[in-house]
Coordinates of C-alpha atoms and ligand atoms in Angstrom, one line a residue:
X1 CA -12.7 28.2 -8.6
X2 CA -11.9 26.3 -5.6
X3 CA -14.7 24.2 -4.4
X4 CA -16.6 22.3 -1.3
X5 CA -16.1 18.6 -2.2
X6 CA -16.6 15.1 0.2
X7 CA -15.2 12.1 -0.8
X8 CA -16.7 9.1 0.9
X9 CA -14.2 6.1 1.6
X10 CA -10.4 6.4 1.4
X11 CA -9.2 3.6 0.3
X12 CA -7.4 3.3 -3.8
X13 CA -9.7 5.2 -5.5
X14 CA -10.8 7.9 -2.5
X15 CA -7.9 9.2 -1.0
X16 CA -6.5 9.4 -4.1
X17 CA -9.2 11.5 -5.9
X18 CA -8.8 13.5 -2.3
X19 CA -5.5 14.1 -2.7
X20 CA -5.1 15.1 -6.3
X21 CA -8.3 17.5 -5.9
X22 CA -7.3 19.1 -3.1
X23 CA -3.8 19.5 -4.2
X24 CA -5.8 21.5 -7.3
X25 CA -7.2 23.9 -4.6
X26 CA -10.3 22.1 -3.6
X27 CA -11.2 21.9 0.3
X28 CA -11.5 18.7 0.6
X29 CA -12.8 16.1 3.5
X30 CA -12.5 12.7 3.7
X31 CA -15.4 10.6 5.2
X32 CA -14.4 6.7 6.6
X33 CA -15.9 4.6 8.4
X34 CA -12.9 2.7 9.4
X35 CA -11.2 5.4 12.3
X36 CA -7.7 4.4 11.9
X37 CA -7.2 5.2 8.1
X38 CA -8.9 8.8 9.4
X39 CA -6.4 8.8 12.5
X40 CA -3.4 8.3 10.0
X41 CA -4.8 11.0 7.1
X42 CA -5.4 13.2 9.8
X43 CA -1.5 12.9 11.2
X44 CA -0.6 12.8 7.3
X45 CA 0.2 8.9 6.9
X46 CA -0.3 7.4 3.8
X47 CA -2.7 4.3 5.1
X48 CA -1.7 2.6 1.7
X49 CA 1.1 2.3 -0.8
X50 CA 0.8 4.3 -3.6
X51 CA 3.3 6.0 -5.6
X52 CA 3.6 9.8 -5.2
X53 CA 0.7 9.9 -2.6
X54 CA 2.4 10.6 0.3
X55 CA 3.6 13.4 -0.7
X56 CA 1.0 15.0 -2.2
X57 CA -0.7 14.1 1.0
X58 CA 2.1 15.9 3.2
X59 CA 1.6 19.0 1.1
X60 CA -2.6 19.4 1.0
X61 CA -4.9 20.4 3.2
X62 CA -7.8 17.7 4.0
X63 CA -9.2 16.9 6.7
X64 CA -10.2 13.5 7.6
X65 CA -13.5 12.2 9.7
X66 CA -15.7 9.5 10.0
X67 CA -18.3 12.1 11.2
X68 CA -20.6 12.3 7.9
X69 CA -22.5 15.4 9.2
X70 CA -19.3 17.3 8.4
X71 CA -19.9 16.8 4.7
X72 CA -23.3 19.0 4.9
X73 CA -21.7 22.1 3.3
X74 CA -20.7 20.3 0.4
X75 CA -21.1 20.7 -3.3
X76 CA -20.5 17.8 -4.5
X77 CA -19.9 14.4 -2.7
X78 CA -18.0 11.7 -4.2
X79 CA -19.1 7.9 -3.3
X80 CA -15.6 5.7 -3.5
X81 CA -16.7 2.9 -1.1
X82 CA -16.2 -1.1 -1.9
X83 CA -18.4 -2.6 -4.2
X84 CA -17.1 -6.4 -3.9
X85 CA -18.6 -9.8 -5.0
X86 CA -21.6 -11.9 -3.6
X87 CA -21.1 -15.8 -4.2
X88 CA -22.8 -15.4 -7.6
X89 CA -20.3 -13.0 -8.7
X90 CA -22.9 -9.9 -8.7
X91 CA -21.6 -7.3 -6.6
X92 CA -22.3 -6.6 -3.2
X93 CA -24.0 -3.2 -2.5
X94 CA -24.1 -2.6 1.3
X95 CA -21.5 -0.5 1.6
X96 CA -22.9 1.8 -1.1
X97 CA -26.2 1.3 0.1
X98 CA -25.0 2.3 3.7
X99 CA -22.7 5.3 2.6
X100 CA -25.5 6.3 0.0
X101 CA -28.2 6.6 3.0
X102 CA -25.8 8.3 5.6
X103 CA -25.0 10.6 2.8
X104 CA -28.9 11.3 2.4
X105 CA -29.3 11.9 6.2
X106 CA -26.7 14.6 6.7
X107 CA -27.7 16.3 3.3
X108 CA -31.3 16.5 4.1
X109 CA -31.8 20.0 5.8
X110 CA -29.3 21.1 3.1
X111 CA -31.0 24.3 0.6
X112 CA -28.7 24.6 -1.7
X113 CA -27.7 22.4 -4.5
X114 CA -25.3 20.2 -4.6
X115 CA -24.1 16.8 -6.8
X116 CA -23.5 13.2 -5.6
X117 CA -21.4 11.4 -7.6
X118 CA -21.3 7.5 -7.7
X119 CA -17.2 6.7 -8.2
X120 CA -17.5 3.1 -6.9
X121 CA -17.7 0.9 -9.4
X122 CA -21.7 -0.4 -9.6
X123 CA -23.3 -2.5 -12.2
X124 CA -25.3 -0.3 -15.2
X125 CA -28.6 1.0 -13.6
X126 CA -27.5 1.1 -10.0
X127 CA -27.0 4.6 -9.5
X128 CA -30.8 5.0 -11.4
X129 CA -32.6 1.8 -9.7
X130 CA -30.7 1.7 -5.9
X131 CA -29.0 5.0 -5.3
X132 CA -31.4 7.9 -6.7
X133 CA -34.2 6.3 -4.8
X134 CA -32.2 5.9 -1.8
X135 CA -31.3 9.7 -1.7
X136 CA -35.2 10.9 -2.6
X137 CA -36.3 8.8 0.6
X138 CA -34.8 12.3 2.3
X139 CA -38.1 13.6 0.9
X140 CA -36.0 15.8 -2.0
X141 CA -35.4 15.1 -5.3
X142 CA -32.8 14.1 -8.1
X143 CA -32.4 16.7 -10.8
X144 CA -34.6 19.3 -8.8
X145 CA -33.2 19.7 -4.9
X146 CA -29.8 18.1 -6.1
X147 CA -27.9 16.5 -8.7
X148 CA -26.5 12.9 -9.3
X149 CA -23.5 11.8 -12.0
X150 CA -21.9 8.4 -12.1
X151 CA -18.0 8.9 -13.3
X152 CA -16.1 5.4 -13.4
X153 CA -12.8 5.4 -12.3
X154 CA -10.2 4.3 -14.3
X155 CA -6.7 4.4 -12.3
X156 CA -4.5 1.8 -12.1
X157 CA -3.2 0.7 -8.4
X158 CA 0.6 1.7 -8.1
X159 CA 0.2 4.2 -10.9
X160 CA -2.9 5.8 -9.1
X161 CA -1.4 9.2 -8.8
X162 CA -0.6 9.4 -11.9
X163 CA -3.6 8.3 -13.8
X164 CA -6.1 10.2 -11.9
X165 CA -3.9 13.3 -13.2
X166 CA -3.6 12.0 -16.6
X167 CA -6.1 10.2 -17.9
X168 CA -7.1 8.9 -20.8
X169 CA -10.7 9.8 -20.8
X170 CA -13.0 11.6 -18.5
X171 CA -17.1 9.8 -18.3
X172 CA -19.7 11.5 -17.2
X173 CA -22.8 9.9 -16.5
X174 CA -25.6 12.7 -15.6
X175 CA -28.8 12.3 -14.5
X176 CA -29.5 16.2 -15.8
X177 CA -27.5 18.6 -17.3
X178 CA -26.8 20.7 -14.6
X179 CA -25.2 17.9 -12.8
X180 CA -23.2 17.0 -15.7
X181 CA -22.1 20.6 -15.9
X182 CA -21.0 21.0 -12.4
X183 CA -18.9 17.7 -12.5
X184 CA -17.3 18.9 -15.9
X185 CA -16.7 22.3 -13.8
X186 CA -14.1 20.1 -11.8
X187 CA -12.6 18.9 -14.3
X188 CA -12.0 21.3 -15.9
X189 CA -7.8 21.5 -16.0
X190 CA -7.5 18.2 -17.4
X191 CA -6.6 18.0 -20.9
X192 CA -8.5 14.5 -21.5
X193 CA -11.5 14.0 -23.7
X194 CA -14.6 14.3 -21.8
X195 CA -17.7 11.9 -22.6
X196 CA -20.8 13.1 -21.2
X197 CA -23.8 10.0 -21.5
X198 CA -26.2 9.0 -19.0
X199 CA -26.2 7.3 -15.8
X200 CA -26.0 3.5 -16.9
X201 CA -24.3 4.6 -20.0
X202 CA -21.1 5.4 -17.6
X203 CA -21.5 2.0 -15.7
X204 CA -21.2 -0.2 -18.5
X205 CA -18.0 2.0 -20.1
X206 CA -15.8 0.7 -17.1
X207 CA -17.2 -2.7 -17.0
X208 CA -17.0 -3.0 -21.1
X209 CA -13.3 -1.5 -21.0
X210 CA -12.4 -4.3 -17.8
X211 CA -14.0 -6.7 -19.8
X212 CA -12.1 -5.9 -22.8
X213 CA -8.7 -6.3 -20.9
X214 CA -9.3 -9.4 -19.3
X215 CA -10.1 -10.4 -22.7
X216 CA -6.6 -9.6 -24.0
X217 CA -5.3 -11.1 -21.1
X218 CA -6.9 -14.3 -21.4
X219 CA -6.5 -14.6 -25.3
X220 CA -2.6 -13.9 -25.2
X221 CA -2.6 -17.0 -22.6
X222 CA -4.5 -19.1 -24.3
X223 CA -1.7 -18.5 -27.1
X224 CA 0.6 -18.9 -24.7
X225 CA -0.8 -22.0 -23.9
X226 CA -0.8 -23.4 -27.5
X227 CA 2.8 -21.9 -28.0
X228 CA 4.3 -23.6 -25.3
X229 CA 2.9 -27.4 -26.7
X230 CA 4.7 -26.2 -29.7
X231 CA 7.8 -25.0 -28.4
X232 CA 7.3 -21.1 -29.6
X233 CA 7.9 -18.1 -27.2
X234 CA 4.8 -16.6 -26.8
X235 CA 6.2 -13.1 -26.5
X236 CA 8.3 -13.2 -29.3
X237 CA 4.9 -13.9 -31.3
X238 CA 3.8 -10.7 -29.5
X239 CA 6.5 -8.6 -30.8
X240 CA 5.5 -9.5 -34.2
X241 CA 1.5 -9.4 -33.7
X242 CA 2.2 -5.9 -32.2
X243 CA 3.5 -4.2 -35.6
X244 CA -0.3 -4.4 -36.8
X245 CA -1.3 -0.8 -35.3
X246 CA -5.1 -2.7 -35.0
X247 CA -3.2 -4.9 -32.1
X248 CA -0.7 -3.1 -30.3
X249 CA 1.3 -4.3 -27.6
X250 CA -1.1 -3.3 -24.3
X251 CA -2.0 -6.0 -22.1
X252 CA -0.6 -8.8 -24.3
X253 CA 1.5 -10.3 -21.7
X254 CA 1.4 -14.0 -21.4
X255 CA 1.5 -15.3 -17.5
X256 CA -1.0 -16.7 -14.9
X257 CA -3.4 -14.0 -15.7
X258 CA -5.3 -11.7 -14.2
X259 CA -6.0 -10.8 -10.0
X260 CA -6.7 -7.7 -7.9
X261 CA -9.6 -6.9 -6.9
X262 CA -11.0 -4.8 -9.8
X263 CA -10.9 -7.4 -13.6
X264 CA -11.8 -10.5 -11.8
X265 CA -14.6 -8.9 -9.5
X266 CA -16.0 -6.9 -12.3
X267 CA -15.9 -9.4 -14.9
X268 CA -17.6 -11.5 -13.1
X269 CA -20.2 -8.3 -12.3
X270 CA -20.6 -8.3 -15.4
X271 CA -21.7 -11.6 -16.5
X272 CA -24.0 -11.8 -13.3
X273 CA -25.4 -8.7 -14.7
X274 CA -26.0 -10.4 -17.8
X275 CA -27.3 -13.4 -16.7
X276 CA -29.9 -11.2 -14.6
X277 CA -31.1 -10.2 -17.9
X278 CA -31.2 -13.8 -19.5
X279 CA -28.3 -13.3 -21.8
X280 CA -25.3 -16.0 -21.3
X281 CA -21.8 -14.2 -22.3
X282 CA -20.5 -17.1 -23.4
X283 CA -17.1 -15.1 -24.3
X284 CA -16.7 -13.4 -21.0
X285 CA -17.5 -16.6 -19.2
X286 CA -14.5 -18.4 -21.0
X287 CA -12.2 -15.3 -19.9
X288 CA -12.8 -15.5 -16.9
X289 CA -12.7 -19.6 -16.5
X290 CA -9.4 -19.7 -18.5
X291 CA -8.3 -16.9 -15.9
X292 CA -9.5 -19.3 -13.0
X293 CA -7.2 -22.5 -14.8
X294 CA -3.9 -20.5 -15.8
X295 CA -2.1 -19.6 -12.8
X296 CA -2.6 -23.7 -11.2
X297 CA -0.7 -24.4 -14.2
X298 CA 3.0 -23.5 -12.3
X299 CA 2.0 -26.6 -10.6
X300 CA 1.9 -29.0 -12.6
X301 CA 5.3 -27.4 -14.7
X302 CA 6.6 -27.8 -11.1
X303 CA 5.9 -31.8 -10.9
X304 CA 7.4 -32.3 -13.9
X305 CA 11.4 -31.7 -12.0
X306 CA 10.4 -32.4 -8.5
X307 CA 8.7 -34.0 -6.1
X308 CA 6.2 -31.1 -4.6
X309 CA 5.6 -33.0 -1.1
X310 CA 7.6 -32.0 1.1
X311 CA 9.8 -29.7 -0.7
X312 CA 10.2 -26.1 0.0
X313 CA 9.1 -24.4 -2.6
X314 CA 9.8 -20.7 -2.3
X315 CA 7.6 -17.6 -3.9
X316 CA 9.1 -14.2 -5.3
X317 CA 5.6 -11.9 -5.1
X318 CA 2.6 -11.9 -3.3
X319 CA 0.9 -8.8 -4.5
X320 CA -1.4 -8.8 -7.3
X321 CA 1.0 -6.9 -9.5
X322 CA 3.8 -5.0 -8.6
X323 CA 4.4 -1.4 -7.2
X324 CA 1.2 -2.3 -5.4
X325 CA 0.7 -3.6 -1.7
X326 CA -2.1 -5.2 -2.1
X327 CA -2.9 -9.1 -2.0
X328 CA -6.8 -9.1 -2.0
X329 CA -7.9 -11.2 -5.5
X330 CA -4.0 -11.9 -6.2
X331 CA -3.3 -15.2 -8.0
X332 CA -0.5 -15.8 -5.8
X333 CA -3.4 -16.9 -3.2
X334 CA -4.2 -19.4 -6.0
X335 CA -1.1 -21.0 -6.2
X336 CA -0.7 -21.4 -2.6
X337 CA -3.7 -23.3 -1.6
X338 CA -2.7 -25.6 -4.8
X339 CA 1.0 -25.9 -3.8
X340 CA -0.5 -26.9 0.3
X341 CA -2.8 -29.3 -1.6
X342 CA 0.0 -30.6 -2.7
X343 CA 1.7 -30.7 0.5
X344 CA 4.5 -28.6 -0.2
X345 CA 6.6 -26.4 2.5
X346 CA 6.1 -22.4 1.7
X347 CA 8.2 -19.5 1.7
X348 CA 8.0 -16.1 0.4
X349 CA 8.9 -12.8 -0.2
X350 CA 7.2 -9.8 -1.6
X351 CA 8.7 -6.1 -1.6
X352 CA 5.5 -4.7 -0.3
X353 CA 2.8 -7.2 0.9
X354 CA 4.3 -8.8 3.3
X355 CA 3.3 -6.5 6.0
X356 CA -0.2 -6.4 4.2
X357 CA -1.1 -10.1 3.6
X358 CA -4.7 -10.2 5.8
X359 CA -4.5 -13.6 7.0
X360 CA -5.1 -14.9 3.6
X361 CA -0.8 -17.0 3.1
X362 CA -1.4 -18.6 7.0
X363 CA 0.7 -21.6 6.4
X364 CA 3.5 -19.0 4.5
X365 CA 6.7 -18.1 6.0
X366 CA 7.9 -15.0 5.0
X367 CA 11.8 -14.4 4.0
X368 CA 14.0 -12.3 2.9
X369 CA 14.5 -13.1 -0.8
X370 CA 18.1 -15.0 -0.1
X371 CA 15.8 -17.7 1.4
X372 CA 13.4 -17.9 -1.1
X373 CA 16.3 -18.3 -3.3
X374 CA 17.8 -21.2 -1.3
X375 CA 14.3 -23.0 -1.4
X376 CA 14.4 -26.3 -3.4
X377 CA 12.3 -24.7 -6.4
X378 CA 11.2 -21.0 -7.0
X379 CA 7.9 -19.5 -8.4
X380 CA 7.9 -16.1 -9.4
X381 CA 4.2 -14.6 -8.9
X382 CA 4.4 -10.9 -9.6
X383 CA 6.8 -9.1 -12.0
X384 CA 8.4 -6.7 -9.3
X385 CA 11.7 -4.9 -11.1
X386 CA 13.8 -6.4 -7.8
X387 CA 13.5 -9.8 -9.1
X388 CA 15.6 -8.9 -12.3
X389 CA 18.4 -8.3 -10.3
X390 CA 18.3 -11.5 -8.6
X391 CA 21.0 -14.7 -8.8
X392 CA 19.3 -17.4 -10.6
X393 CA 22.3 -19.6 -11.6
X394 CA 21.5 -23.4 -10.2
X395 CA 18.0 -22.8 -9.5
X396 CA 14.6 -24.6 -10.9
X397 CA 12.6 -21.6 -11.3
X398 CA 9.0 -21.6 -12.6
X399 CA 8.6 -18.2 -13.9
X400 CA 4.6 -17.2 -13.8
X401 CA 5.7 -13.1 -15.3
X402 CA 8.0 -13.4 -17.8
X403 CA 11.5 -12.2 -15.8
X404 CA 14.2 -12.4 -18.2
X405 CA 17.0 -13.2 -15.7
X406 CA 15.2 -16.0 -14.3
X407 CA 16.2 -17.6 -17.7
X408 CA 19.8 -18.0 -16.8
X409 CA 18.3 -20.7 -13.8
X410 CA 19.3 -24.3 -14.5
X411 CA 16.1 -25.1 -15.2
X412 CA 13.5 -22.5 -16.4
X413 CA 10.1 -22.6 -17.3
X414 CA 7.8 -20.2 -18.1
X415 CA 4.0 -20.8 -17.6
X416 CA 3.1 -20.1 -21.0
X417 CA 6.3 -19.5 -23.1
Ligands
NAD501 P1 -10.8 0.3 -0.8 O1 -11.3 -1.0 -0.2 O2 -9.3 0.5 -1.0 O3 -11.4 1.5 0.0 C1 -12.7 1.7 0.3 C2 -12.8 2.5 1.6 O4 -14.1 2.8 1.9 C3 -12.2 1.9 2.8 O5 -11.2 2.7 3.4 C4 -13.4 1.6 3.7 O6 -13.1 1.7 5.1 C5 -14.3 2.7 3.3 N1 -15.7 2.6 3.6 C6 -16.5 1.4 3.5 N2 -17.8 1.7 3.8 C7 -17.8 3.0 4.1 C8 -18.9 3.9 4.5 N3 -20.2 3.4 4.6 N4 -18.6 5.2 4.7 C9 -17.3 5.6 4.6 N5 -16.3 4.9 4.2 C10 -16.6 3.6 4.0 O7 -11.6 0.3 -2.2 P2 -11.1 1.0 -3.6 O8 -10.0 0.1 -4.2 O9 -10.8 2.4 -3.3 O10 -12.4 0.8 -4.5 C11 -13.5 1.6 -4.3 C12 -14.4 1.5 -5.5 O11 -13.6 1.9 -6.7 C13 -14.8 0.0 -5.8 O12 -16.1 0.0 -6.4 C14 -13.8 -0.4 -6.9 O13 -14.3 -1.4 -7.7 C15 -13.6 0.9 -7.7 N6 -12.3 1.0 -8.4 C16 -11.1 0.6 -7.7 C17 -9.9 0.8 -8.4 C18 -8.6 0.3 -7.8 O14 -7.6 0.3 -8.5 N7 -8.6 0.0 -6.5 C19 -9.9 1.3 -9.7 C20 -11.1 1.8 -10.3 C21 -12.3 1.6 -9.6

């Protein structure tokens, strides 16, 4: 059954539910505040880079507006707007807040029933303590006039496509069962287990599961760390810690760590969240703090063979992790402010981001990767496939992602192996 559905925001997470529903035979429209993104969905551009999306996009039928009252014959009505950090590390909730009340105006003459559906990432009890009140200020109310779920996202950037189509688990967080039951309704050609819970239930599965990777993440550096003082490669330890089927191999590579804007911003969520409710995380406050000290590391492996003022030093990568265009949260920023500390001349190259980089690398000069190679010492940032192919031979590369040609430089060192 093909059904009415809004997605607000079009960003990562929007356009690509949009384009993956709608593709299923949904009619779909895409509300954003931000008129170029709607200009370009409207004339069929992709406005980001993401695998597979533009084509899917080329092929469906959705239209595109930053007119909210075009969402009023909608069934349900998908919330996928930024929830970034305050200074504290809690997140920020205007933009929900602000979608979340638009939303409430342009449904509020509505009769029949119809679901909202928190996507955004939010902190457990949001969607009960900020956006069911928000939407019963139009005088109607939740579980009665209309529904409410909250089901986390769990796509990966550059493999968004794919995961939306495939994932490994749906969440549904209802308010009532017969919001829980339409949301299943949609999902209902995915294969994927579904778990239905409550509201803040669903909130704290994505921010327990991002939790959990940075975890791995920080723990297999922190072996790194310890493995490199004793002259052991880190990811041959891997190989044999991975044989134990209670470890695996996911997530356990050793680098600078974690960026983007989703592990950082919601681990730290998370432990503002805690520390709300009086409880110190002492774990998740070391992940994170070892995530904040890994990727300055490269630094100081870069002292050791030359003198950083006044040398070029040139970057491979600028995105937060490859196949992705994206540099907001990358560690890459990181490394640059250190290396200008430092007093060092920058150049870089990204496949991607360099058309994308937001103001944030001013003092960067970005090259074409023969430059970066011809720089006096080379730091690779992001594990992009390109950089296998590369010529290392008579370089000083400090390797922050594990890039196995990079080991045939003349001098070679990886940040944590
Ligand atoms: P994004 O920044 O890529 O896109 C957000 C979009 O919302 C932008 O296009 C912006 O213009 C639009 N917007 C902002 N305020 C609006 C409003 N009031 N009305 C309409 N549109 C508005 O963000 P994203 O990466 O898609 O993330 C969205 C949410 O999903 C966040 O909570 C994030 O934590 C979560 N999430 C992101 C990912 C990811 O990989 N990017 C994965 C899982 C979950």
């Amino acid at each position: 059954m093909s059904r009415n559905i809004s997605i607000i925001g079009s960003g990562h997470v929007g356009l690509v539910v949009a384009a993956c529903l709608a593709r299923q035979g949904n009619q779909v429209t895409v509300v954003d505040t931000d008129e170029e993104k709607v200009r370009r969905v409207n004339a069929r551009v992709c406005p980001i880079y993401e695998p597979g999306l533009q084509e899917i996009l080329s092929q469906v039928n959705i239209q595109a507006t930053s007119d909210y009252s075009l969402i009023s014959n909608s069934e349900i009505v998908f919330t996928c707007v930024p929830t970034p950090s305050n200074t504290d590390g809690s997140i920020s909730l205007g933009y929900i807040k602000d979608a979340i009340e638009q939303v409430s105006l342009t449904l509020r003459d509505k009769s029949d029933y119809y679901v909202v559906v928190v996507k955004s990432t939010v902190a457990p009890g949001t969607t009960e303590e900020v956006v069911i009140p928000i939407l019963e200020s139009s005088g109607k109310k939740a579980g009665i006039d209309f529904g409410v779920c909250m089901t986390p996202e769990f796509l990966r950037e550059g493999k968004g496509v794919f995961d939306f189509m495939n994932p490994s688990r749906i969440v549904i967080g209802e308010h009532d069962r017969r919001s829980g039951d339409i949301l299943c309704s949609l999902y209902r050609d995915f294969t994927a287990p579904v778990l239905r819970v409550n509201l803040k239930t669903a909130e704290m599965i994505k921010y327990a599961s991002n939790a959990f990777l940075a975890t791995k993440v920080s723990f297999i550096n922190e072996i790194g760390n310890i493995c490199k003082r004793l002259g052991i490669d880190t990811y041959e330890v891997v190989k044999g810690m991975a044989y134990d089927e209670r470890i695996g191999n996911k997530f356990l590579n050793a680098g600078i760590g974690f960026g983007g804007s989703c592990l950082r911003k919601d681990l730290a969520a998370l432990i503002a969240k805690a520390r709300q409710i009086d409880y110190e995380p002492s774990i998740l406050r070391e992940v994170f703090n070892l995530n904040e000290r890994q990727a300055v590391k490269m630094i100081d492996l870069l002292k050791r063979h030359i003198s950083v003022k006044d040398s070029t030093v040139g970057l491979l990568g600028l995105s937060f992790k490859p196949e992705a265009d994206n540099v907001n949260g990358s560690l890459a920023v990181t490394v640059v402010n250190a290396l200008l500390k430092e007093g060092a001349r920058l150049k870089a190259y990204d496949p991607q981001a360099m058309a994308n980089l937001d103001g944030l690398f001013p003092r960067v000069e970005c090259v074409a990767e023969e430059e970066v190679l011809g720089c006096d010492a080379i730091l690779i940032l992001t594990e992009w496939e390109e950089f296998e192919h590369l010529d290392y031979r008579g370089k000083i590369v400090i390797d922050g992602r594990r890039i196995l040609k990079a080991k045939e430089a003349e001098i070679y060192e990886g940040v944590c192996w």
